[in-house]
Short mmCIF file of C-alpha atoms in Angstrom, two decimals:
data_model
loop_
_atom_site.label_atom_id
_atom_site.label_comp_id
_atom_site.label_asym_id
_atom_site.label_seq_id
_atom_site.Cartn_x
_atom_site.Cartn_y
_atom_site.Cartn_z
CA UNK P 134 0.00 0.00 0.00
CA UNK P 135 1.33 3.45 -0.91
CA UNK P 136 1.66 5.84 1.99
CA UNK P 137 0.01 9.23 1.68
CA UNK P 138 2.60 11.89 0.89
CA UNK P 139 3.39 14.47 3.54
CA UNK P 140 1.75 17.87 3.11
CA UNK P 141 4.06 20.48 1.57
CA UNK P 142 4.63 24.07 2.74
CA UNK P 143 6.53 26.84 0.96
CA UNK P 144 7.77 29.84 2.95
CA UNK P 145 8.91 32.72 0.75
CA UNK P 146 11.21 35.30 2.29
CA UNK P 147 12.51 32.83 4.85
CA UNK P 148 15.00 33.82 7.50
CA UNK P 149 15.43 33.91 11.28
CA UNK P 150 12.57 34.85 13.57
CA UNK P 151 9.02 34.34 12.36
CA UNK P 152 9.89 32.31 9.24
CA UNK P 153 12.20 30.02 11.18
CA UNK P 154 9.60 29.46 13.90
CA UNK P 155 6.98 28.70 11.27
CA UNK P 156 9.26 26.24 9.47
CA UNK P 157 9.99 24.41 12.72
CA UNK P 158 6.31 24.28 13.69
CA UNK P 159 5.13 23.00 10.33
CA UNK P 160 7.96 20.45 10.28
CA UNK P 161 6.75 19.19 13.66
CA UNK P 162 3.28 18.82 12.11
CA UNK P 163 4.68 16.53 9.42
CA UNK P 164 5.08 19.00 6.55
CA UNK P 165 7.81 18.83 3.95
CA UNK P 166 9.30 22.32 3.98
CA UNK P 167 10.57 24.51 1.12
CA UNK P 168 12.32 27.78 1.97
CA UNK P 169 12.88 30.57 -0.55
CA UNK P 170 15.06 33.65 -0.06
CA UNK P 171 17.68 35.77 -1.78
CA UNK P 172 20.25 35.00 0.92
CA UNK P 173 20.87 31.25 0.78
CA UNK P 174 23.64 30.87 3.43
CA UNK P 175 21.38 32.17 6.20
CA UNK P 176 19.01 29.23 5.59
CA UNK P 177 21.60 26.44 5.92
CA UNK P 178 21.16 25.72 9.64
CA UNK P 179 17.36 25.94 9.48
CA UNK P 180 17.28 23.64 6.45
CA UNK P 181 19.46 21.11 8.26
CA UNK P 182 17.19 21.27 11.31
CA UNK P 183 13.90 20.90 9.40
CA UNK P 184 15.02 18.88 6.37
CA UNK P 185 13.89 21.76 4.18
CA UNK P 186 14.72 22.26 0.52
CA UNK P 187 16.08 25.75 -0.07
CA UNK P 188 15.62 27.88 -3.19
CA UNK P 189 17.47 31.05 -4.13
CA UNK P 190 14.71 33.41 -5.21
CA UNK P 191 14.12 37.12 -5.59
CA UNK P 192 10.37 37.24 -5.04
CA UNK P 193 10.04 40.51 -6.97
CA UNK P 194 11.23 38.88 -10.22
CA UNK P 195 8.59 37.21 -12.38
CA UNK P 196 10.89 34.60 -13.92
CA UNK P 197 12.43 33.63 -10.58
CA UNK P 198 9.06 33.13 -8.91
CA UNK P 199 7.85 30.99 -11.82
CA UNK P 200 11.05 28.92 -11.61
CA UNK P 201 10.55 28.48 -7.85
CA UNK P 202 7.13 26.92 -8.30
CA UNK P 203 8.33 24.80 -11.23
CA UNK P 204 11.02 23.38 -8.94
CA UNK P 205 8.46 22.03 -6.47
CA UNK P 206 6.75 18.87 -7.69
CA UNK P 207 3.28 17.76 -6.73
CA UNK P 208 0.71 19.41 -4.51
CA UNK P 209 1.38 22.53 -2.46
CA UNK P 210 -0.71 22.66 0.69
CA UNK P 211 0.54 25.91 2.25
CA UNK P 212 2.26 28.99 0.78
CA UNK P 213 3.35 31.84 3.07
CA UNK P 214 4.60 35.21 1.78
CA UNK P 215 6.84 37.03 4.27
CA UNK P 216 9.08 39.46 2.32
CA UNK P 217 8.81 43.20 2.72
CA UNK P 218 11.17 46.12 2.29
CA UNK P 219 11.20 49.39 4.20
CA UNK P 220 12.40 52.74 2.94
CA UNK P 221 12.27 55.52 5.51
CA UNK P 222 12.41 59.24 4.84
CA UNK P 223 10.43 62.41 4.42
CA UNK P 224 8.06 62.30 1.47
CA UNK P 225 9.99 65.24 -0.05
CA UNK P 226 13.33 63.43 0.18
CA UNK P 227 12.80 59.71 -0.33
CA UNK P 228 14.46 58.26 -3.46
CA UNK P 229 11.79 57.27 -6.05
CA UNK P 230 13.81 54.28 -7.26
CA UNK P 231 14.18 52.95 -3.72
CA UNK P 232 10.43 53.36 -3.31
CA UNK P 233 9.85 51.38 -6.50
CA UNK P 234 12.08 48.56 -5.24
CA UNK P 235 10.30 48.48 -1.89
CA UNK P 236 6.87 48.22 -3.52
CA UNK P 237 8.17 45.54 -5.88
CA UNK P 238 9.20 43.38 -2.91
CA UNK P 239 6.26 44.03 -0.60
CA UNK P 240 3.38 44.21 -3.09
CA UNK P 241 4.36 42.98 -6.56
CA UNK P 242 6.20 39.98 -5.14
CA UNK P 243 3.12 39.10 -3.10
CA UNK P 244 1.08 39.18 -6.31
CA UNK P 245 3.58 36.97 -8.17
CA UNK P 246 3.67 34.35 -5.42
CA UNK P 247 -0.08 34.52 -4.87
CA UNK P 248 -0.73 34.04 -8.59
CA UNK P 249 1.56 31.04 -8.87
CA UNK P 250 0.16 29.49 -5.69
CA UNK P 251 -3.43 29.94 -6.92
CA UNK P 252 -2.62 28.38 -10.29
CA UNK P 253 -1.12 25.34 -8.58
CA UNK P 254 -3.84 24.91 -5.98
CA UNK P 255 -6.81 25.31 -8.31
CA UNK P 256 -5.93 22.06 -10.08
CA UNK P 257 -5.32 20.13 -6.85
CA UNK P 258 -7.85 17.76 -5.33
CA UNK P 259 -9.37 19.21 -2.15
CA UNK P 260 -8.60 17.66 1.24
CA UNK P 261 -11.50 18.15 3.66
CA UNK P 262 -12.86 20.76 1.28
CA UNK P 263 -9.63 22.78 1.02
CA UNK P 264 -7.32 22.84 -2.00
CA UNK P 265 -4.64 24.81 -0.15
CA UNK P 266 -3.88 27.83 2.06
CA UNK P 267 -2.15 31.08 1.06
CA UNK P 268 -1.06 33.39 3.87
CA UNK P 269 0.39 36.91 3.60
CA UNK P 270 2.33 38.39 6.51
CA UNK P 271 1.08 41.93 6.93
CA UNK P 272 1.84 44.79 9.31
CA UNK P 273 0.30 47.80 11.02
CA UNK P 274 1.30 49.81 7.95
CA UNK P 275 -1.37 48.00 5.93
CA UNK P 276 -4.03 49.63 8.09
CA UNK P 277 -2.49 53.01 8.97
CA UNK P 278 0.35 54.90 7.33
CA UNK P 279 3.04 56.33 9.61
CA UNK P 280 5.17 59.47 9.13
CA UNK P 281 8.28 59.04 6.97
CA UNK P 282 7.17 55.52 6.06
CA UNK P 283 5.04 56.06 2.95
CA UNK P 284 6.72 53.32 0.83
CA UNK P 285 6.08 50.65 3.46
CA UNK P 286 2.46 51.77 3.86
CA UNK P 287 1.98 51.76 0.08
CA UNK P 288 3.31 48.21 -0.15
CA UNK P 289 1.37 46.82 2.79
CA UNK P 290 -1.90 48.51 1.80
CA UNK P 291 -1.51 46.96 -1.66
CA UNK P 292 -0.70 43.57 -0.16
CA UNK P 293 -3.77 43.74 2.06
CA UNK P 294 -5.96 44.65 -0.92
CA UNK P 295 -4.49 41.74 -2.88
CA UNK P 296 -5.33 39.32 -0.07
CA UNK P 297 -8.88 40.65 0.22
CA UNK P 298 -9.45 40.32 -3.51
CA UNK P 299 -7.93 36.84 -3.66
CA UNK P 300 -9.95 35.61 -0.70
CA UNK P 301 -13.22 36.71 -2.28
CA UNK P 302 -12.28 35.10 -5.58
CA UNK P 303 -10.68 31.91 -4.30
CA UNK P 304 -12.58 30.97 -1.14
CA UNK P 305 -15.56 29.75 -3.19
CA UNK P 306 -13.10 27.62 -5.18
CA UNK P 307 -11.69 25.92 -2.09
CA UNK P 308 -8.51 27.95 -1.51
CA UNK P 309 -8.12 29.66 1.86
CA UNK P 310 -6.44 33.09 1.67
CA UNK P 311 -5.71 35.30 4.67
CA UNK P 312 -3.69 38.41 5.59
CA UNK P 313 -2.17 38.56 9.07
CA UNK P 314 -1.66 42.04 10.51
CA UNK P 315 1.41 41.85 12.76
CA UNK P 316 0.58 44.98 14.76
CA UNK P 317 3.73 45.39 16.85
CA UNK P 318 7.41 44.54 17.04
CA UNK P 319 8.48 40.91 16.78
CA UNK P 320 11.02 39.64 19.29
CA UNK P 321 14.01 37.93 17.68
CA UNK P 322 17.66 37.06 18.27
CA UNK P 323 18.90 40.49 17.23
CA UNK P 324 16.15 42.46 19.00
CA UNK P 325 15.83 42.02 22.75
CA UNK P 326 12.52 42.33 24.55
CA UNK P 327 11.38 45.94 24.79
CA UNK P 328 9.69 46.31 28.16
CA UNK P 329 6.94 48.92 28.04
CA UNK P 330 7.15 52.03 30.27
CA UNK P 331 5.05 50.37 32.98
CA UNK P 332 7.54 47.50 33.21
CA UNK P 333 5.24 44.90 31.67
CA UNK P 334 6.80 41.85 29.99
CA UNK P 335 5.61 40.41 26.66
CA UNK P 336 5.42 43.87 25.11
CA UNK P 337 6.73 42.41 21.83
CA UNK P 338 5.19 39.59 19.81
CA UNK P 339 6.75 36.19 20.41
CA UNK P 340 7.30 34.49 17.00
CA UNK P 341 6.40 31.10 18.47
CA UNK P 342 3.06 32.53 19.61
CA UNK P 343 2.47 34.14 16.21
CA UNK P 344 3.04 30.80 14.51
CA UNK P 345 0.21 29.20 16.48
CA UNK P 346 -2.20 31.60 14.77
CA UNK P 347 -0.77 30.70 11.36
CA UNK P 348 -1.34 27.04 12.18
CA UNK P 349 -4.89 27.78 13.30
CA UNK P 350 -5.58 29.52 9.98
CA UNK P 351 -4.17 26.55 8.07
CA UNK P 352 -6.41 24.16 10.00
CA UNK P 353 -9.59 26.28 9.95
CA UNK P 354 -12.72 24.53 8.77
CA UNK P 355 -14.06 26.04 5.55
CA UNK P 356 -17.39 26.86 7.23
CA UNK P 357 -15.54 29.49 9.29
CA UNK P 358 -12.56 30.75 7.28
CA UNK P 359 -10.84 33.98 8.32
CA UNK P 360 -9.61 36.31 5.59
CA UNK P 361 -7.88 38.77 7.93
CA UNK P 362 -6.66 38.67 11.50
CA UNK P 363 -4.70 41.09 13.71
CA UNK P 364 -2.11 40.09 16.28
CA UNK P 365 -0.81 42.62 18.80
CA UNK P 366 0.86 42.51 22.22
CA UNK P 367 -1.49 42.90 25.14
CA UNK P 368 0.00 46.31 26.03
CA UNK P 369 -0.20 47.70 22.48
CA UNK P 370 -2.34 50.82 22.10
CA UNK P 371 -4.98 50.51 19.39
#
């Protein structure tokens, strides 16, 4: 008797922190992991730990994204888009070409990956009514633009709109799409916990805790799919 193949997850824009925690969690759930990023060496240890296949990919390049999906055989159960690029500066001073690059990574790359994921999943047989899950990692900037951060807001607003449009188009076809608003700073190896002025701990999002929400979205029953969810520390001001 042939054993059922493991589910497959692709994390685009992989690196330390949230992506690494997600890769470890999905690996523990029995997923075969694929990691895509421009910086391959930084993925070596994570790939060894999770048995992941790594792919050198610039997510803002049409040909490279197409090649990434061509390199993964069979069904794709989960695709997560994490890349974003920030350009800070006064609106009167910021470099237009740097703005273009930032939007290419944050928004256009999300479109390219979302398109390829949808094409793959639409021809897959559904499992418990779901053909696959596409998740976009958002940010506060997709809901409210901050001073001297127009390029990031432009990219994240576009990404959020993409996810909303895709969810309305693809949910009825059995593909779960959701945008996760990470509304606060994420704790990682290079960024120590920032205790809030009142001395409260857990004032930054723990990537391991964030990942549990991603897993919940992946496992949601189709009768109650979320298309957007916000995660923020308990001390964060709305």
